[in-house]
CSV table of C-alpha atoms and ligand atoms in Angstrom, one decimal:
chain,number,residue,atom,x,y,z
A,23,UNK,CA,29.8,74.4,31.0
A,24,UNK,CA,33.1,75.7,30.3
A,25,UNK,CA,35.4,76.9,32.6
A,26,UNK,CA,38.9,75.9,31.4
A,27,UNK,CA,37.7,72.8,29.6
A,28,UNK,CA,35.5,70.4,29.3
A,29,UNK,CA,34.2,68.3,32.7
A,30,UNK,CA,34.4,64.8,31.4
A,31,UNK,CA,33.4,61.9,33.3
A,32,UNK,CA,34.6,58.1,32.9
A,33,UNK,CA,32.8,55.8,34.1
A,34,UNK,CA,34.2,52.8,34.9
A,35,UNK,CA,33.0,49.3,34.1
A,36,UNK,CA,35.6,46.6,33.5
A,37,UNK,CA,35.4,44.5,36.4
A,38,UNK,CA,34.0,41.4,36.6
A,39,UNK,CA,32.7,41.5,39.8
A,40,UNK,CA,33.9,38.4,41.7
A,41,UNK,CA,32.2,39.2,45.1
A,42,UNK,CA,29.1,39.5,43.6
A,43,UNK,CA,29.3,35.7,42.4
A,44,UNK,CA,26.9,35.8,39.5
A,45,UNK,CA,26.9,34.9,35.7
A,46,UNK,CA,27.2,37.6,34.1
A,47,UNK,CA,29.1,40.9,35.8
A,48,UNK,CA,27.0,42.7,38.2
A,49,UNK,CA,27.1,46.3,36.1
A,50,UNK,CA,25.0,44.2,33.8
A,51,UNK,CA,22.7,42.5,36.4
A,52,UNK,CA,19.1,44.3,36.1
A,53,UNK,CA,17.5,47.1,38.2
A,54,UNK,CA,14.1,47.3,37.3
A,55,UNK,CA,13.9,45.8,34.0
A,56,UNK,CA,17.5,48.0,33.2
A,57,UNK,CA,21.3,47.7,34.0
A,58,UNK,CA,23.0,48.7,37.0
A,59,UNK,CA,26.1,50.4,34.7
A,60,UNK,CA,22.3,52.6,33.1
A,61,UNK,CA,21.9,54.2,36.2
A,62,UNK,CA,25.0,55.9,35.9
A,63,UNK,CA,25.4,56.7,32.6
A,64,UNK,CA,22.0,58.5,33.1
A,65,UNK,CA,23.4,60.5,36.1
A,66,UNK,CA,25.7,61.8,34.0
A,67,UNK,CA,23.8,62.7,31.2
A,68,UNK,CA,21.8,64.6,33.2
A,69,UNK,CA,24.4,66.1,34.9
A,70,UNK,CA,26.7,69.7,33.8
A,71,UNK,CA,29.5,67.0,32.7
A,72,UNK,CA,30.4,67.8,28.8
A,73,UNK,CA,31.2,64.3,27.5
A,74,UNK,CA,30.9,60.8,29.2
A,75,UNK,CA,34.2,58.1,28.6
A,76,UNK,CA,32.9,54.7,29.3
A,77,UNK,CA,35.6,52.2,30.1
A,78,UNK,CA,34.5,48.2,29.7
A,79,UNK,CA,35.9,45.1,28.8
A,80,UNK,CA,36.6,44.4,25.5
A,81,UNK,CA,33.9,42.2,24.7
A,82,UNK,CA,31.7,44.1,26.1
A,83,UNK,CA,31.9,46.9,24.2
A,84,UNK,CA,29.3,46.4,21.3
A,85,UNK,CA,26.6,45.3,24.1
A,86,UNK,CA,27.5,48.9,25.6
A,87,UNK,CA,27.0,50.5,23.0
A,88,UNK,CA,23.9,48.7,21.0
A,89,UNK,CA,21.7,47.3,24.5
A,90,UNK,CA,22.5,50.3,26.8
A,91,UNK,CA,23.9,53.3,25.1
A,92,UNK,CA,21.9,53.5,21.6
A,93,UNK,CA,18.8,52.1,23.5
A,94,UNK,CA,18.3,54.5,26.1
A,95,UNK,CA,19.8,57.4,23.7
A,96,UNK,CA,22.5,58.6,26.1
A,97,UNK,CA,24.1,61.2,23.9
A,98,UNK,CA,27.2,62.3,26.3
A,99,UNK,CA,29.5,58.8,26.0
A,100,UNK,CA,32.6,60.2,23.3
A,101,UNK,CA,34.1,57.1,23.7
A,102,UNK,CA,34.2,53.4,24.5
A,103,UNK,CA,37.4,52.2,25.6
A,104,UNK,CA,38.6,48.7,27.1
A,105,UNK,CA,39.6,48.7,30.6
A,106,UNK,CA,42.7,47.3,32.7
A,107,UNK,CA,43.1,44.1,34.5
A,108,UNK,CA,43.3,46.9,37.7
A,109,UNK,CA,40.8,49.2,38.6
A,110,UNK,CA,43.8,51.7,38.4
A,111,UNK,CA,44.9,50.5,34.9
A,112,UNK,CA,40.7,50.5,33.9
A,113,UNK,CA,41.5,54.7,35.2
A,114,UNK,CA,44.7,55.4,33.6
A,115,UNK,CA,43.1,53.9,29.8
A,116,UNK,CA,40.3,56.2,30.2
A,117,UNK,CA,42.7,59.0,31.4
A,118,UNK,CA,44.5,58.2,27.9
A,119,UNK,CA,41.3,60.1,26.2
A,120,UNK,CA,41.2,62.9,27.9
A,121,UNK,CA,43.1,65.7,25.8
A,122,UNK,CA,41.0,68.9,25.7
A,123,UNK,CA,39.4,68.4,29.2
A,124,UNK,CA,40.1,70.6,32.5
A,125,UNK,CA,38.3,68.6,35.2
A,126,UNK,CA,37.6,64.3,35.5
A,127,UNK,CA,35.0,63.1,37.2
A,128,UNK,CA,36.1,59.1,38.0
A,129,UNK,CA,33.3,56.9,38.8
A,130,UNK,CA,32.3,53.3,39.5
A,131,UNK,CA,29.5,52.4,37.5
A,132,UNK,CA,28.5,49.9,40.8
A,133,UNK,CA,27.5,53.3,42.0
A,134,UNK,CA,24.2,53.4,40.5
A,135,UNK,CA,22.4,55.5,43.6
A,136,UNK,CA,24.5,58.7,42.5
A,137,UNK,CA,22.7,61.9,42.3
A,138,UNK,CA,22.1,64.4,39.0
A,139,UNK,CA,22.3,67.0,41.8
A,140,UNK,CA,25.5,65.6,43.5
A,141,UNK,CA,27.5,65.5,40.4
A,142,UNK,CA,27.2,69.4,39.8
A,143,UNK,CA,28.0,70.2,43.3
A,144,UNK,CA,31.4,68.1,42.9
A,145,UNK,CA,32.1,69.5,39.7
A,146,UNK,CA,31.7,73.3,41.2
A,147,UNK,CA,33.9,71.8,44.7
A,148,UNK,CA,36.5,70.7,42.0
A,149,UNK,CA,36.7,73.8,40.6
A,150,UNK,CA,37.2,76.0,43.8
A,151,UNK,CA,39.5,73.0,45.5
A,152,UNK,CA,41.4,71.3,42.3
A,153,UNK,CA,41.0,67.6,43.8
A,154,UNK,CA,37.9,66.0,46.1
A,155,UNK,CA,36.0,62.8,46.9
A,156,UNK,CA,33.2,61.8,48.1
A,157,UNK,CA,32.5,59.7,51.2
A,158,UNK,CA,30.9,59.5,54.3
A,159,UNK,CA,31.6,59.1,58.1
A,160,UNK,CA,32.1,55.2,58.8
A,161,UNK,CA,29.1,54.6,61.6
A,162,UNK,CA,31.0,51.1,62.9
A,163,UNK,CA,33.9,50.8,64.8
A,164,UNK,CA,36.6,50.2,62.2
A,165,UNK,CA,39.5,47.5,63.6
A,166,UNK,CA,43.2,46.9,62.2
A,167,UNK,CA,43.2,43.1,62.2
A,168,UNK,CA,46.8,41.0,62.1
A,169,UNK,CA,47.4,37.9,59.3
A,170,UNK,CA,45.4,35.7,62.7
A,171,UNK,CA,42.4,38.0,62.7
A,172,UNK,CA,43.2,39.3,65.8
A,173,UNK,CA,42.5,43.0,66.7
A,174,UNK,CA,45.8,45.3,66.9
A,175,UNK,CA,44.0,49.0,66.8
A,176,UNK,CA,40.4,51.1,66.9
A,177,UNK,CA,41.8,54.2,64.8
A,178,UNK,CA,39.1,56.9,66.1
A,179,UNK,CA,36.0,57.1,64.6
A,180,UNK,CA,35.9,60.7,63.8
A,181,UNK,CA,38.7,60.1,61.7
A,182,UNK,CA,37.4,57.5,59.2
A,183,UNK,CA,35.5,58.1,56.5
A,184,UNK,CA,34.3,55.5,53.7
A,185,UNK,CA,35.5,56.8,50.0
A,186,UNK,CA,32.7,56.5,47.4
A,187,UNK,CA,32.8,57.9,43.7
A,188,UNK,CA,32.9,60.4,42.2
A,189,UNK,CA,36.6,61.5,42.8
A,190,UNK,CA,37.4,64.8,41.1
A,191,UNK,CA,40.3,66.4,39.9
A,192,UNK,CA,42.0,69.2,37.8
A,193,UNK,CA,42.8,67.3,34.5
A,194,UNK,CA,46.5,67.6,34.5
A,195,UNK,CA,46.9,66.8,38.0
A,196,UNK,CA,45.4,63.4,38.1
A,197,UNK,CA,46.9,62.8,34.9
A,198,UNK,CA,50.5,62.8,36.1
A,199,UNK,CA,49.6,61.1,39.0
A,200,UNK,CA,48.7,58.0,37.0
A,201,UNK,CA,51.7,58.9,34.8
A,202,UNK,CA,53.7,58.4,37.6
A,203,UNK,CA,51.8,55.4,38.9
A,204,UNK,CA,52.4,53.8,35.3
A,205,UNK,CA,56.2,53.9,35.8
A,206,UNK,CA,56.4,53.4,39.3
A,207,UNK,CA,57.1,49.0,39.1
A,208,UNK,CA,56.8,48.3,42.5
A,209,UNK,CA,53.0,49.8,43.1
A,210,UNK,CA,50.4,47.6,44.6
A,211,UNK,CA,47.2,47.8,46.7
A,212,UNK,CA,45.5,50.9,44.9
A,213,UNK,CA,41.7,51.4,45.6
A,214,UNK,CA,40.7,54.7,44.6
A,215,UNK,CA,42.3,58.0,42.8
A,216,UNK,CA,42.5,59.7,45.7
A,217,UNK,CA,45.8,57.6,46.9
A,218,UNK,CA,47.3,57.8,43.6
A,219,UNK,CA,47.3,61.6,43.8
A,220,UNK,CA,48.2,62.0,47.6
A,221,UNK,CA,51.4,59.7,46.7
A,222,UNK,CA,52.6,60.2,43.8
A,223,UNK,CA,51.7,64.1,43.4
A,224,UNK,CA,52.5,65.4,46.9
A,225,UNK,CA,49.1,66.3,47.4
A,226,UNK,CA,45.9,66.4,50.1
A,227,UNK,CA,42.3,65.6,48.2
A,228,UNK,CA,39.4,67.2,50.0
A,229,UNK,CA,36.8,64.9,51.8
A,230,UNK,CA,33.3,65.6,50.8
A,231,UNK,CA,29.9,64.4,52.3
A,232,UNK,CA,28.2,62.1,50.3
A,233,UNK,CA,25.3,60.4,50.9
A,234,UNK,CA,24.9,57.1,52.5
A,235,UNK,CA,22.4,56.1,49.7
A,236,UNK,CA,25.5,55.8,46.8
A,237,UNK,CA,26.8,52.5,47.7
A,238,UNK,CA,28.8,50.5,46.0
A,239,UNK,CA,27.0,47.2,44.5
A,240,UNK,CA,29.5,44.5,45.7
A,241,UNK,CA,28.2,41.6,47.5
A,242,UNK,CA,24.2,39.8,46.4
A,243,UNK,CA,22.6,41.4,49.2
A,244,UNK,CA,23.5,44.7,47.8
A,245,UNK,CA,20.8,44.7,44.9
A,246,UNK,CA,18.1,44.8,46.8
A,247,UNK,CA,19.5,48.1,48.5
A,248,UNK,CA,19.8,49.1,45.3
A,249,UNK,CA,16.4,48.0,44.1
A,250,UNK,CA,15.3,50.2,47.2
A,251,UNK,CA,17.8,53.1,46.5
A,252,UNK,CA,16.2,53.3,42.7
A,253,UNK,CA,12.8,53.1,43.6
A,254,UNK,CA,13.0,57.2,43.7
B,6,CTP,N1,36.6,48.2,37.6
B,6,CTP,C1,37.2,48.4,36.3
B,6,CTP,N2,38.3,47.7,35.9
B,6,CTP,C2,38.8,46.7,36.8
B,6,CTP,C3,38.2,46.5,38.0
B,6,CTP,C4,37.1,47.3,38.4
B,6,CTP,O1,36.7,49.3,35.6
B,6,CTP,N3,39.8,46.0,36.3
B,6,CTP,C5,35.4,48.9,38.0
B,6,CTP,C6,34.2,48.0,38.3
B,6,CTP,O2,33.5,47.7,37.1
B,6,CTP,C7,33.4,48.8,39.3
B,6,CTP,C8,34.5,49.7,39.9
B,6,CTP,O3,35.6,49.6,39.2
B,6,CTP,O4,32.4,49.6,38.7
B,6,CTP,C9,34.7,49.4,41.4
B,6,CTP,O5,35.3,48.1,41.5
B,6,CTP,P1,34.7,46.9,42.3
B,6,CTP,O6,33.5,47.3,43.1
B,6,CTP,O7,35.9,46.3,43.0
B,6,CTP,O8,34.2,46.0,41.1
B,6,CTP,P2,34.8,44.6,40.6
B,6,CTP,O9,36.3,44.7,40.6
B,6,CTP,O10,34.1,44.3,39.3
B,6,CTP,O11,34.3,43.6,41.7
B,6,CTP,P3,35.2,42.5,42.6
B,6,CTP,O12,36.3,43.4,43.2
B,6,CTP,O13,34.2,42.0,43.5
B,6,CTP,O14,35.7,41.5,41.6
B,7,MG,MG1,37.4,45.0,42.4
């Protein structure tokens, strides 16, 4: 694939996983006998993407490489690079390596569910549209709670929509969002890419379905989705 240069995809693993409450963090916890961040590396290797930047913690990066990359010869992953104490500054290190690339794919490697299939439409919708996620209607009521945990507001439900990974963008565009991002000394609360790039760069990201199968592993109960998710 090479329409204006290269798709790359980071994935991103340098959390520790806190809600998850285990050991060791839960992109290394095991899905049938192999890691949850395997399932998305594999995804991606499959996938149209050129090249695969993999963004960990620092001493993780030599079990990366030796216990999941060598060992399951993914060939895609360029580079290993050491992640943020923010998901946002895990983003903007990985952004750092992207210099001849047209289109990044971000991802959370607690997305393990993702589709071969659903990357390469995303990387065709990023190409028509120049910025898009992923997510899905929400199927609860969603409630605005005050500091008491009292109810103040039931936004309407056709409105909401639950953000997964992958978000998509043109290269220089989400580049210059982080850019901004990284000078801006008063930012805070930033959950996904999409929010960098509709405030900093002006910008609306298109909504695209996902599927309700490519959760995010957060909480213990969530692995054994997964183990059902994985199954296929
Ligand atoms: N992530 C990252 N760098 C961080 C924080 C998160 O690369 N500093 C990655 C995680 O590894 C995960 C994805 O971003 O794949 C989504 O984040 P989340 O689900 O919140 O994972 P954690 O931050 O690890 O979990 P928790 O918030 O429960 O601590
Ligand atoms: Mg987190």
């Amino acid at each position: 694939m090479n329409i204006m240069g290269k798709v790359t995809a980071i994935v991103l693993a340098a959390g520790k996983g806190n809600r998850m409450h285990s050991e060791i963090p839960k992109q290394y916890l095991e899905v049938y006998n192999k890691p949850i961040l395997y399932y998305a590396l594999h995804a991606f290797e499959q996938s149209q993407v050129d090249n695969i930047v993999l963004v960990t913690r620092q001493e993780d990066i030599a079990y990366c490489k030796e216990q999941i990359i060598d060992k399951y010869g993914i060939q895609k992953v360029t580079d290993i690079v050491q992640g943020g104490e923010e998901r946002y500054w895990s983003v903007y290190n990985g952004l750092k390596t992207c210099r001849e690339t047209g289109y990044v794919l971000i991802h959370d490697s607690a997305r393990p569910c993702i589709g071969v299939e659903r990357i390469n439409e995303m990387i065709e919708e990023v190409v028509r549209i120049g910025a898009c996620t992923f997510g899905v209607p929400v199927k609860d009521t969603i409630k605005v709670v005050n500091e008491d945990g009292y109810g103040i507001d039931t936004p309407p439900r056709r409105y909401l929509w639950q953000i997964q990974t992958p978000q998509v963008f043109e290269a220089g565009l989400i580049k210059e969002a982080y850019e901004r991002l990284y000078n801006d000394t008063t930012a805070g609360n930033i959950t996904d890419d999409a929010m960098v790039v509709e405030h900093y760069m002006d910008r609306t990201v298109k909504m695209t379905m996902a599927d309700y199968k490519n959760i995010k592993v957060t909480t213990p109960e969530d692995m054994d989705i997964a183990r059902i998710f994985l199954k296929a």
